[in-house]
Short mmCIF file of C-alpha atoms and ligand atoms in Angstrom, two decimals:
data_model
loop_
_atom_site.label_atom_id
_atom_site.label_comp_id
_atom_site.label_asym_id
_atom_site.label_seq_id
_atom_site.Cartn_x
_atom_site.Cartn_y
_atom_site.Cartn_z
CA MET G 173 0.00 0.01 0.00
CA SER G 174 1.33 3.46 -0.91
CA ASP G 175 1.66 6.13 1.79
CA THR G 176 0.19 8.84 -0.40
CA ILE G 177 -2.43 9.14 -3.17
CA ARG G 178 -2.72 11.63 -6.02
CA GLU G 179 -5.99 13.51 -5.99
CA LYS G 180 -7.62 14.70 -9.20
CA GLU G 181 -6.69 18.25 -10.17
CA ARG G 182 -9.70 20.51 -9.80
CA GLN G 183 -10.94 24.02 -10.28
CA THR G 184 -11.89 25.65 -6.93
CA PRO G 185 -14.68 28.23 -7.00
CA VAL G 186 -13.97 31.60 -5.43
CA ALA G 187 -16.73 32.07 -2.86
CA HIS G 188 -15.83 35.59 -1.84
CA GLU G 189 -13.41 38.47 -2.50
CA CYS G 190 -12.49 40.88 0.25
CA ASN G 191 -9.75 43.02 1.71
CA ILE G 192 -9.05 41.09 4.90
CA CYS G 193 -9.68 37.42 5.58
CA ILE G 194 -9.57 36.14 9.17
CA VAL G 195 -9.01 32.46 9.96
CA GLY G 196 -10.58 31.52 13.32
CA GLY G 197 -13.63 33.10 14.91
CA SER G 198 -13.08 33.19 18.66
CA CYS G 199 -13.43 36.67 20.26
CA THR G 200 -9.91 37.25 18.98
CA GLY G 201 -10.97 36.75 15.33
CA VAL G 202 -14.33 38.50 15.76
CA PHE G 203 -12.66 41.54 17.32
CA ALA G 204 -10.16 41.63 14.44
CA ALA G 205 -13.08 41.54 11.99
CA ILE G 206 -15.05 44.30 13.75
CA GLN G 207 -12.02 46.52 14.07
CA ALA G 208 -11.07 46.13 10.43
CA ALA G 209 -14.66 46.66 9.18
CA ARG G 210 -15.14 49.77 11.37
CA LEU G 211 -12.02 51.17 9.70
CA GLY G 212 -13.59 50.57 6.30
CA ALA G 213 -12.27 47.21 5.16
CA LYS G 214 -14.35 44.47 3.53
CA VAL G 215 -13.86 41.39 5.69
CA ALA G 216 -14.41 37.62 5.70
CA ILE G 217 -14.20 35.51 8.87
CA ILE G 218 -13.86 31.73 8.74
CA GLU G 219 -14.84 29.61 11.73
CA ASN G 220 -14.74 25.84 12.07
CA ASN G 221 -17.49 25.63 14.72
CA GLY G 222 -21.14 26.48 14.21
CA CYS G 223 -20.72 29.56 16.49
CA PHE G 224 -18.26 32.35 17.12
CA GLY G 225 -16.37 32.71 20.38
CA GLY G 226 -13.97 29.70 20.36
CA SER G 227 -12.98 28.61 23.89
CA ALA G 228 -15.24 31.26 25.45
CA THR G 229 -18.40 29.79 23.91
CA ALA G 230 -17.94 26.38 22.27
CA GLY G 231 -15.33 25.53 24.95
CA LEU G 232 -17.36 26.89 27.95
CA VAL G 233 -14.37 28.84 29.38
CA ASN G 234 -16.28 31.65 31.02
CA ILE G 235 -13.88 34.01 32.82
CA TRP G 236 -12.34 37.25 31.59
CA HIS G 237 -9.67 38.61 33.87
CA SER G 238 -9.22 42.14 35.15
CA LEU G 239 -9.14 45.15 32.85
CA TYR G 240 -7.12 47.02 35.50
CA ASP G 241 -3.48 47.18 36.47
CA PRO G 242 -2.41 44.88 39.34
CA SER G 243 -3.12 47.56 41.99
CA GLY G 244 -6.67 47.78 40.68
CA SER G 245 -6.49 51.55 40.43
CA LYS G 246 -5.94 52.18 36.72
CA GLN G 247 -7.92 50.75 33.80
CA ILE G 248 -5.49 49.43 31.14
CA ILE G 249 -7.85 47.50 28.81
CA ARG G 250 -11.02 48.81 27.15
CA GLY G 251 -11.91 48.48 23.44
CA LEU G 252 -14.21 45.70 22.29
CA THR G 253 -13.76 43.69 25.47
CA TRP G 254 -15.36 46.52 27.39
CA GLU G 255 -18.12 46.93 24.76
CA LEU G 256 -18.97 43.26 25.11
CA ILE G 257 -18.93 43.48 28.91
CA GLU G 258 -21.44 46.32 28.74
CA ARG G 259 -23.66 44.43 26.29
CA LEU G 260 -23.59 41.33 28.49
CA GLN G 261 -24.31 43.43 31.61
CA LYS G 262 -27.45 44.76 29.93
CA LYS G 263 -28.59 41.12 29.48
CA SER G 264 -27.74 40.24 33.11
CA ALA G 265 -25.32 37.74 31.61
CA LEU G 266 -22.18 38.81 33.45
CA THR G 267 -21.01 39.19 37.03
CA PHE G 268 -17.91 40.92 38.41
CA ASN G 269 -15.97 39.25 41.22
CA GLU G 270 -13.52 41.08 43.44
CA HIS G 271 -10.35 39.12 43.74
CA GLY G 272 -7.11 39.98 45.55
CA GLU G 273 -4.09 40.99 43.61
CA ASN G 274 -5.47 40.46 40.15
CA ALA G 275 -8.13 43.03 40.92
CA GLY G 276 -11.19 40.98 40.04
CA TYR G 277 -12.56 39.07 37.10
CA TYR G 278 -15.75 38.76 35.05
CA ILE G 279 -17.82 35.58 34.78
CA PHE G 280 -20.09 35.51 31.77
CA ASN G 281 -22.82 33.32 30.33
CA SER G 282 -21.20 31.68 27.28
CA ALA G 283 -24.50 31.19 25.46
CA GLU G 284 -25.34 34.87 25.78
CA LEU G 285 -21.83 35.81 24.60
CA MET G 286 -22.35 33.59 21.57
CA ILE G 287 -25.46 35.54 20.62
CA GLU G 288 -23.84 38.95 21.31
CA LEU G 289 -20.98 38.02 18.93
CA ASP G 290 -23.52 37.13 16.22
CA LEU G 291 -25.21 40.48 16.73
CA LEU G 292 -21.92 42.39 16.74
CA LEU G 293 -20.99 40.80 13.40
CA THR G 294 -24.44 41.29 11.91
CA GLU G 295 -24.77 44.94 12.97
CA GLN G 296 -21.44 45.87 11.37
CA PRO G 297 -21.63 46.28 7.60
CA GLY G 298 -18.85 44.78 5.45
CA ILE G 299 -18.31 41.42 7.17
CA ARG G 300 -19.12 38.06 5.55
CA PRO G 301 -19.16 35.26 8.13
CA PHE G 302 -18.43 31.62 7.24
CA LEU G 303 -19.49 29.12 9.93
CA HIS G 304 -18.92 25.36 9.83
CA ALA G 305 -16.09 26.30 7.50
CA ARG G 306 -12.65 24.84 8.01
CA PHE G 307 -9.60 26.61 6.68
CA ALA G 308 -7.74 23.89 4.79
CA ASP G 309 -4.96 25.56 2.80
CA ALA G 310 -3.34 28.78 1.64
CA VAL G 311 -2.48 29.81 -1.87
CA VAL G 312 0.80 31.75 -1.86
CA GLU G 313 2.35 33.70 -4.76
CA ASN G 314 5.71 35.42 -4.42
CA GLY G 315 5.48 35.37 -0.65
CA TRP G 316 1.94 36.89 -0.63
CA VAL G 317 -1.01 34.79 0.48
CA THR G 318 -3.68 35.32 -2.16
CA HIS G 319 -6.44 32.88 -1.12
CA ALA G 320 -7.62 30.89 1.86
CA ILE G 321 -9.04 27.52 0.85
CA ILE G 322 -11.95 26.36 2.98
CA GLU G 323 -13.97 23.15 3.18
CA ASP G 324 -17.57 23.65 4.13
CA LYS G 325 -21.03 22.21 3.34
CA SER G 326 -20.81 23.64 -0.17
CA GLY G 327 -17.52 21.88 -0.87
CA ARG G 328 -14.04 23.16 -1.32
CA ARG G 329 -13.98 26.94 -1.93
CA ALA G 330 -11.53 29.84 -2.03
CA ILE G 331 -11.65 33.22 -0.40
CA LYS G 332 -9.52 35.86 -2.06
CA ALA G 333 -8.14 38.66 0.08
CA ASP G 334 -5.41 41.30 0.18
CA TYR G 335 -4.41 40.60 3.79
CA PHE G 336 -4.92 37.68 6.19
CA ILE G 337 -5.09 37.33 9.96
CA ASP G 338 -4.33 34.00 11.61
CA ALA G 339 -6.57 33.83 14.67
CA SER G 340 -6.93 30.05 14.59
CA GLY G 341 -5.08 29.60 17.92
CA ASP G 342 -3.15 26.73 16.35
CA GLY G 343 -1.45 28.74 13.59
CA ASP G 344 -3.17 26.72 10.83
CA LEU G 345 -2.77 29.54 8.32
CA ILE G 346 0.86 30.32 9.05
CA SER G 347 1.76 26.62 8.96
CA ARG G 348 0.01 26.07 5.58
CA ALA G 349 1.51 29.30 4.21
CA LYS G 350 4.97 28.03 5.30
CA LEU G 351 5.57 30.98 7.59
CA PRO G 352 7.92 30.22 10.52
CA TYR G 353 6.63 28.89 13.81
CA THR G 354 7.98 27.08 16.83
CA THR G 355 6.57 24.55 19.26
CA ASN G 356 7.64 24.07 22.83
CA SER G 357 9.05 20.68 23.92
CA SER G 358 5.86 20.12 25.94
CA PHE G 359 2.49 21.86 25.64
CA GLN G 360 0.14 23.23 28.20
CA PRO G 361 -2.61 20.57 28.34
CA PRO G 362 -5.98 20.94 26.56
CA ALA G 363 -8.87 20.61 29.00
CA ALA G 364 -12.55 19.84 28.88
CA CYS G 365 -15.11 21.97 30.71
CA ALA G 366 -18.66 21.03 31.55
CA ILE G 367 -21.87 22.33 33.07
CA ILE G 368 -22.91 20.27 36.08
CA TYR G 369 -25.81 20.53 38.43
CA GLY G 370 -26.14 19.50 42.05
CA LEU G 371 -22.91 20.59 43.71
CA ALA G 372 -24.87 22.78 46.11
CA GLU G 373 -25.87 19.78 48.22
CA ILE G 374 -22.22 18.78 48.62
CA HIS G 375 -21.31 22.34 49.56
CA LYS G 376 -24.07 22.25 52.27
CA LYS G 377 -22.61 19.09 53.80
CA TYR G 378 -18.97 20.14 53.43
CA PRO G 379 -18.81 23.94 53.89
CA ASP G 380 -15.10 24.04 52.87
CA PHE G 381 -15.64 21.87 49.83
CA ASN G 382 -13.25 22.65 46.99
CA ILE G 383 -13.55 20.47 43.93
CA HIS G 384 -9.89 20.62 43.05
CA ASP G 385 -8.75 19.43 46.50
CA ALA G 386 -11.57 16.89 46.77
CA ILE G 387 -10.76 15.18 43.52
CA ARG G 388 -7.00 15.51 43.87
CA ASN G 389 -6.98 12.59 46.27
CA SER G 390 -4.24 10.11 45.27
CA LYS G 391 -6.83 7.32 44.97
CA TYR G 392 -8.32 9.03 41.90
CA THR G 393 -5.01 9.90 40.22
CA ASP G 394 -5.23 7.18 37.61
CA LEU G 395 -8.83 8.01 36.83
CA ILE G 396 -8.48 11.72 36.20
CA LYS G 397 -4.79 12.13 35.38
CA ASN G 398 -3.72 15.06 37.49
CA SER G 399 -6.42 17.48 36.37
CA LEU G 400 -6.55 21.02 37.68
CA LEU G 401 -10.21 21.33 38.43
CA CYS G 402 -12.13 24.40 39.48
CA ASP G 403 -15.75 25.39 39.35
CA SER G 404 -17.45 28.71 38.81
CA GLU G 405 -21.00 29.99 38.68
CA LEU G 406 -23.13 29.65 35.59
CA VAL G 407 -24.44 33.19 35.31
CA GLY G 408 -28.25 33.05 35.14
CA LEU G 409 -28.72 29.56 36.60
CA PRO G 410 -27.99 29.30 40.33
CA GLY G 411 -27.27 25.70 41.25
CA ALA G 412 -25.46 24.93 38.06
CA ARG G 413 -21.66 25.23 37.92
CA ILE G 414 -19.10 25.38 35.19
CA LEU G 415 -16.48 22.76 35.82
CA THR G 416 -13.17 23.71 34.24
CA GLY G 417 -10.05 21.75 33.66
CA ALA G 418 -10.26 17.99 32.94
CA CYS G 419 -6.71 18.10 31.51
CA VAL G 420 -5.33 15.71 28.94
CA HIS G 421 -1.55 15.78 29.33
CA ASP G 422 1.23 15.34 26.75
CA MET G 423 -1.00 16.07 23.78
CA ASP G 424 -0.24 18.10 20.67
CA CYS G 425 -3.63 19.31 19.47
CA SER G 426 -2.26 20.43 16.12
CA ASN G 427 -1.97 16.70 15.46
CA ALA G 428 -5.35 15.32 14.35
CA ASP G 429 -5.11 11.95 16.12
CA GLN G 430 -3.99 13.51 19.37
CA LEU G 431 -6.81 16.06 19.10
CA THR G 432 -9.35 13.25 18.61
CA TYR G 433 -7.97 11.40 21.65
CA SER G 434 -8.00 14.59 23.76
CA GLU G 435 -11.70 15.25 22.98
CA MET G 436 -12.72 11.75 24.02
CA GLU G 437 -10.42 11.51 27.04
CA GLY G 438 -11.55 14.96 28.27
CA ARG G 439 -15.19 13.81 28.20
CA ARG G 440 -14.31 10.53 29.93
CA GLN G 441 -12.65 12.48 32.72
CA ILE G 442 -15.67 14.75 33.15
CA ARG G 443 -17.93 11.70 33.52
CA THR G 444 -15.45 10.22 36.00
CA VAL G 445 -15.43 13.40 38.10
CA CYS G 446 -19.23 13.26 38.28
CA ASP G 447 -19.13 9.60 39.29
CA ILE G 448 -16.56 10.32 42.02
CA LEU G 449 -18.75 13.10 43.38
CA LYS G 450 -21.84 10.92 43.30
CA GLU G 451 -20.27 7.92 44.92
CA ASN G 452 -17.99 9.45 47.53
CA PHE G 453 -19.59 12.61 48.86
CA GLU G 454 -22.70 12.98 50.93
CA GLY G 455 -25.23 14.91 48.86
CA GLY G 456 -23.41 13.90 45.64
CA GLU G 457 -26.27 11.71 44.41
CA LYS G 458 -27.87 14.91 43.04
CA VAL G 459 -24.94 15.65 40.76
CA SER G 460 -25.82 15.48 37.10
CA LEU G 461 -24.02 16.34 33.91
CA VAL G 462 -25.94 19.01 32.01
CA SER G 463 -23.76 19.96 29.07
CA LEU G 464 -20.40 19.33 27.48
CA PRO G 465 -18.40 21.68 25.25
CA SER G 466 -18.67 21.22 21.51
CA TYR G 467 -14.86 21.29 21.41
CA ILE G 468 -12.12 20.83 23.97
CA SER G 469 -10.37 24.04 24.96
CA ILE G 470 -6.87 23.95 23.60
CA ARG G 471 -4.26 25.75 25.65
CA GLU G 472 -1.20 25.67 23.44
CA THR G 473 0.11 24.42 20.11
CA ARG G 474 2.18 26.46 17.62
CA HIS G 475 3.74 29.88 18.23
CA ALA G 476 4.55 32.22 15.35
CA SER G 477 8.26 33.06 15.13
CA CYS G 478 8.35 36.83 15.07
CA GLN G 479 10.91 39.58 15.38
CA HIS G 480 10.28 39.66 19.12
CA ARG G 481 9.54 36.80 21.57
CA ILE G 482 7.94 38.10 24.77
CA SER G 483 9.81 36.82 27.79
CA GLU G 484 8.91 36.06 31.38
CA ARG G 485 11.25 38.83 32.44
CA GLU G 486 9.34 41.40 30.30
CA LEU G 487 6.12 40.26 31.89
CA SER G 488 7.55 40.32 35.37
CA GLU G 489 9.13 43.76 35.01
CA GLY G 490 6.36 45.26 32.93
CA THR G 491 8.69 46.30 30.09
CA ARG G 492 7.29 49.16 27.99
CA PHE G 493 7.47 48.83 24.21
CA PRO G 494 7.34 51.77 21.70
CA ASP G 495 5.10 49.60 19.49
CA ALA G 496 2.88 48.27 22.33
CA VAL G 497 -0.61 47.39 21.11
CA ALA G 498 -2.04 45.70 24.24
CA ASN G 499 -1.73 45.79 28.02
CA GLY G 500 -2.19 43.03 30.53
CA SER G 501 -2.12 42.36 34.26
CA TYR G 502 -2.90 38.67 34.66
CA ARG G 503 0.08 36.70 35.87
CA GLU G 504 0.37 33.01 36.55
CA ASN G 505 3.52 31.61 38.18
CA ILE G 506 5.49 34.71 37.31
CA LYS G 507 8.32 35.78 39.63
CA LYS G 508 7.26 38.28 42.28
CA GLU G 509 10.78 39.52 42.81
CA ASN G 510 12.40 41.61 40.13
CA TYR G 511 15.56 40.40 38.46
CA ASP G 512 17.76 42.05 41.07
CA GLY G 513 16.14 39.85 43.71
CA GLU G 514 13.89 42.47 45.32
CA GLU G 515 10.39 41.26 46.21
CA LYS G 516 7.59 43.45 44.86
CA SER G 517 4.17 43.75 46.42
CA ALA G 518 2.40 44.71 43.19
CA LEU G 519 4.08 44.11 39.87
CA PRO G 520 3.44 46.64 37.13
CA PHE G 521 1.13 45.88 34.23
CA TYR G 522 2.87 44.48 31.13
CA GLN G 523 2.59 45.11 27.39
CA ILE G 524 2.43 43.18 24.09
CA PRO G 525 4.39 44.70 21.17
CA PHE G 526 3.24 44.71 17.52
CA ARG G 527 6.52 42.94 16.61
CA SER G 528 5.37 39.77 18.43
CA LEU G 529 2.34 39.44 16.10
CA VAL G 530 4.05 39.46 12.69
CA PRO G 531 5.76 36.24 11.59
CA ASN G 532 9.26 36.70 10.21
CA GLY G 533 9.21 36.93 6.43
CA SER G 534 5.45 37.67 6.34
CA LYS G 535 4.23 40.18 3.80
CA ASN G 536 0.45 40.18 4.25
CA VAL G 537 -0.20 37.84 7.22
CA ILE G 538 -0.45 38.85 10.90
CA THR G 539 -1.32 36.66 13.89
CA ALA G 540 -3.50 37.27 16.96
CA GLY G 541 -4.48 35.32 20.05
CA ARG G 542 -2.59 32.54 21.79
CA LEU G 543 -0.28 31.78 18.86
CA ILE G 544 1.67 35.07 19.06
CA ASP G 545 5.36 34.82 19.91
CA VAL G 546 5.74 34.27 23.64
CA ASP G 547 8.22 32.21 25.66
CA LYS G 548 7.25 29.16 27.63
CA ASN G 549 7.27 30.78 31.04
CA ALA G 550 5.36 33.88 29.99
CA TYR G 551 2.74 31.97 28.03
CA ASN G 552 0.23 31.00 30.77
CA SER G 553 -0.14 34.64 31.76
CA LEU G 554 -0.21 36.08 28.29
CA CYS G 555 -2.70 33.67 26.75
CA VAL G 556 -5.74 34.79 28.75
CA MET G 557 -8.65 36.04 26.69
CA VAL G 558 -8.56 39.73 27.63
CA ASN G 559 -5.05 39.80 26.15
CA CYS G 560 -5.98 37.73 23.08
CA ASN G 561 -8.94 40.03 22.42
CA GLN G 562 -6.66 43.09 22.28
CA THR G 563 -4.27 41.38 19.85
CA GLY G 564 -7.30 40.66 17.62
CA GLU G 565 -8.21 44.35 17.58
CA ALA G 566 -4.56 45.27 16.87
CA ALA G 567 -4.27 42.81 14.01
CA GLY G 568 -7.49 44.08 12.42
CA ALA G 569 -6.27 47.67 12.62
CA ALA G 570 -2.76 46.79 11.38
CA ALA G 571 -4.06 44.89 8.35
CA THR G 572 -6.34 47.83 7.48
CA LEU G 573 -3.49 50.36 7.76
CA ALA G 574 -1.40 48.18 5.42
CA LEU G 575 -4.35 47.99 3.03
CA ASP G 576 -4.86 51.78 3.04
CA SER G 577 -1.26 52.35 1.96
CA SER G 578 -0.91 49.15 -0.14
CA ILE G 579 2.17 48.09 1.86
CA GLU G 580 3.41 44.96 3.59
CA ILE G 581 2.19 44.59 7.15
CA PRO G 582 5.66 44.86 8.76
CA ALA G 583 6.11 48.27 7.06
CA ILE G 584 3.17 49.99 8.72
CA ASN G 585 3.79 52.96 10.95
CA THR G 586 3.29 51.63 14.49
CA ASN G 587 2.72 55.15 15.90
CA LYS G 588 -0.22 55.43 13.51
CA LEU G 589 -1.40 51.97 14.52
CA ARG G 590 -1.35 52.96 18.19
CA GLU G 591 -3.11 56.22 17.44
CA THR G 592 -5.81 54.34 15.44
CA LEU G 593 -6.41 51.87 18.27
CA ARG G 594 -6.62 54.70 20.77
CA LYS G 595 -9.18 56.51 18.61
CA GLU G 596 -11.22 53.31 18.30
CA GLY G 597 -11.48 53.01 22.07
CA SER G 598 -8.53 50.87 23.18
CA ILE G 599 -6.31 52.06 26.02
CA ILE G 600 -2.90 52.47 24.42
CA ILE G 601 -0.13 53.56 26.78
C1 FAD R 267 -9.31 24.67 30.42
C2 FAD R 267 -8.88 26.06 30.11
C3 FAD R 267 -9.25 27.07 30.96
C4 FAD R 267 -8.92 28.36 30.65
N1 FAD R 267 -9.33 29.31 31.49
C5 FAD R 267 -9.22 30.59 31.11
C6 FAD R 267 -9.86 31.60 31.84
O1 FAD R 267 -10.52 31.35 32.84
N2 FAD R 267 -9.77 32.87 31.38
C7 FAD R 267 -9.02 33.19 30.26
O2 FAD R 267 -8.99 34.35 29.87
N3 FAD R 267 -8.39 32.28 29.58
C8 FAD R 267 -8.47 30.96 29.94
N4 FAD R 267 -7.85 29.99 29.22
C9 FAD R 267 -7.01 30.37 28.07
C10 FAD R 267 -7.84 30.91 26.90
O3 FAD R 267 -9.06 30.19 26.85
C11 FAD R 267 -7.15 30.75 25.58
O4 FAD R 267 -5.76 31.12 25.66
C12 FAD R 267 -7.80 31.67 24.56
O5 FAD R 267 -9.15 31.33 24.45
C13 FAD R 267 -7.08 31.60 23.25
O6 FAD R 267 -7.85 32.36 22.33
P1 FAD R 267 -7.61 32.20 20.77
O7 FAD R 267 -8.54 33.08 20.09
O8 FAD R 267 -6.15 32.36 20.46
O9 FAD R 267 -7.89 30.64 20.50
P2 FAD R 267 -9.22 29.83 20.60
O10 FAD R 267 -10.13 30.32 21.66
O11 FAD R 267 -8.77 28.41 20.67
O12 FAD R 267 -9.94 30.08 19.19
C14 FAD R 267 -9.47 29.62 17.98
C15 FAD R 267 -10.63 29.62 17.02
O13 FAD R 267 -10.21 29.25 15.72
C16 FAD R 267 -11.01 28.24 15.18
N5 FAD R 267 -10.20 27.44 14.27
C17 FAD R 267 -9.07 26.76 14.55
N6 FAD R 267 -8.56 26.17 13.48
C18 FAD R 267 -9.42 26.49 12.48
C19 FAD R 267 -9.45 26.16 11.07
N7 FAD R 267 -8.51 25.42 10.48
N8 FAD R 267 -10.46 26.66 10.32
C20 FAD R 267 -11.43 27.46 10.89
N9 FAD R 267 -11.45 27.79 12.20
C21 FAD R 267 -10.44 27.31 12.98
C22 FAD R 267 -11.49 27.46 16.43
O14 FAD R 267 -12.63 26.74 16.14
C23 FAD R 267 -11.68 28.58 17.42
O15 FAD R 267 -12.97 29.14 17.35
C24 FAD R 267 -8.14 28.66 29.53
C25 FAD R 267 -7.74 27.67 28.62
C26 FAD R 267 -8.10 26.33 28.92
C27 FAD R 267 -7.68 25.26 28.00
#
C-alpha cells in the first residue's frame, strides 16, 4: 500500500473576494473583523465551529480577567472587550468578582456571549461570516498569500483577500503558508469543561468543599490524570456550575489523532469526576451532567516566530514597548521579585508589542491570540482572553493600515497603529 495518493486536479470556485480574511472566529478573530470593518475594510471571517467565540463559547471557558493594572487603580484594557462586557451586563449575563491581587474578574454566560458576537458581526456592515467552514490551505504567490481555501457544506472553496489574519489559535494559516513557527518541547494541556448541576448539596454538607482538593486525592489519580479542576458559577442559573479543567496531558492538538484522543479523554474524565462526586460525597447523588463543550479548549500548540519573543522577564518587570498594542495584568507563576532579587508587592502591568504578532518573512499575514510569539514561562499569563482580544483588535487595525497604503504589514507605521487603536477605544499607553 502506498503512503500517499494523487488527488484529481480541480478548479476551486472563489466564494468571496474581500480586503481582509480572518481564519478563526473566537473573540480574537471576531474583534479583528469588527475593528477592520469599522475602519472601512471588507472582511471575511472563517470559523470551524457552528458559532463564534472559540474557547469562550464552544469551549465553555467563562472568565475574563481584570481590565485594570495589578493595583486595581488604573484601567489598562477597554476596546471591544469593554463593549462586550457592557452588552452582557445589559442582558444580566455577566458578574464581576472582586479578587485579591489580580483586581477581580468577570464571569459571563457563554450562550449569551455567543449571541452577542452574532449580533456584533451582523450589525457591522462589510463582514461576511463563514461558519462550519474549516480553513484547509493557503495559496501563496511570491510570498503573498492570495487565497484561503476552505472546506464547508458547499464543498471546497476559495476566499480571495489582500491581507490575512491567523486567529486560529493553532497557527493553521501560518503553517500552511509556510511561515515560521515554533513549538515548545511540551504543551500546556488541553482541557474539557462542563456544566454540572447538584454541587450545592455537597457544599451544604462540606462547607469548605473545593472540587480541586476533593478530587486531587491520590486514589483518583489514575482516573483523572492530574487534572486542575475548579468550578465557577453559571451566570443566570444558580445551582449549576461550570467545571473547568479536565486536563489531557502530553498532547499536541495540532496533530489530528491527538486532538481526537483529547476530545474523548476529556469527556471521559468529566464523567469520572461526576461519578466520584456521586459515589464518595454525601449529597453527591444529586450531581448530574448538564452539558459538554462542543470542542475541547486547547491551551497551546504552535507559536509564530516573530521579530520579538515576549519573555517572562518582560512580563515580570512590565517592560514598555514603543510599538505596544495591548496591556495586561494577569500573571500566573510569574516571579514576584524583580531580576535584582527584590520582592515586589504589586508588579506593574505588562505590554504586548506589535513585533510579536508578525511572523518573520510575512508580507500580508499577521497573527493574533494565543499563537503570538511568547516564551514558555510567559505563556500562561499572556494567553488569557482579555489579552488575546486586544491582539485581535490590533491585528485588524494593522491589516487595515497596510491595506490603506498598499504596503506589507511589517512596514506599517506603528505610531499610527497605536493612534488608530486609541481613537477606536482601546487604552494604548
Ligand atoms: C481549560 C482552560 C481554561 C482556561 N481558562 C481561562 C480563563 O478562565 N480565562 C481566560 O481568559 N483564559 C483561559 N484559558 C485560556 C484561553 O481560553 C485561551 O488562551 C484563549 O481562548 C485563546 O484564544 P484564541 O482566540 O487564540 O484561540 P481559541 O479560543 O482556541 O480560538 C481559535 C478559534 O479558531 C477556530 N479554528 C481553529 N482552526 C481552524 C481552522 N482550520 N479553520 C477554521 N477555524 C479554525 C477554532 O474553532 C476557534 O474558534 C483557558 C484555557 C483552557 C484550556
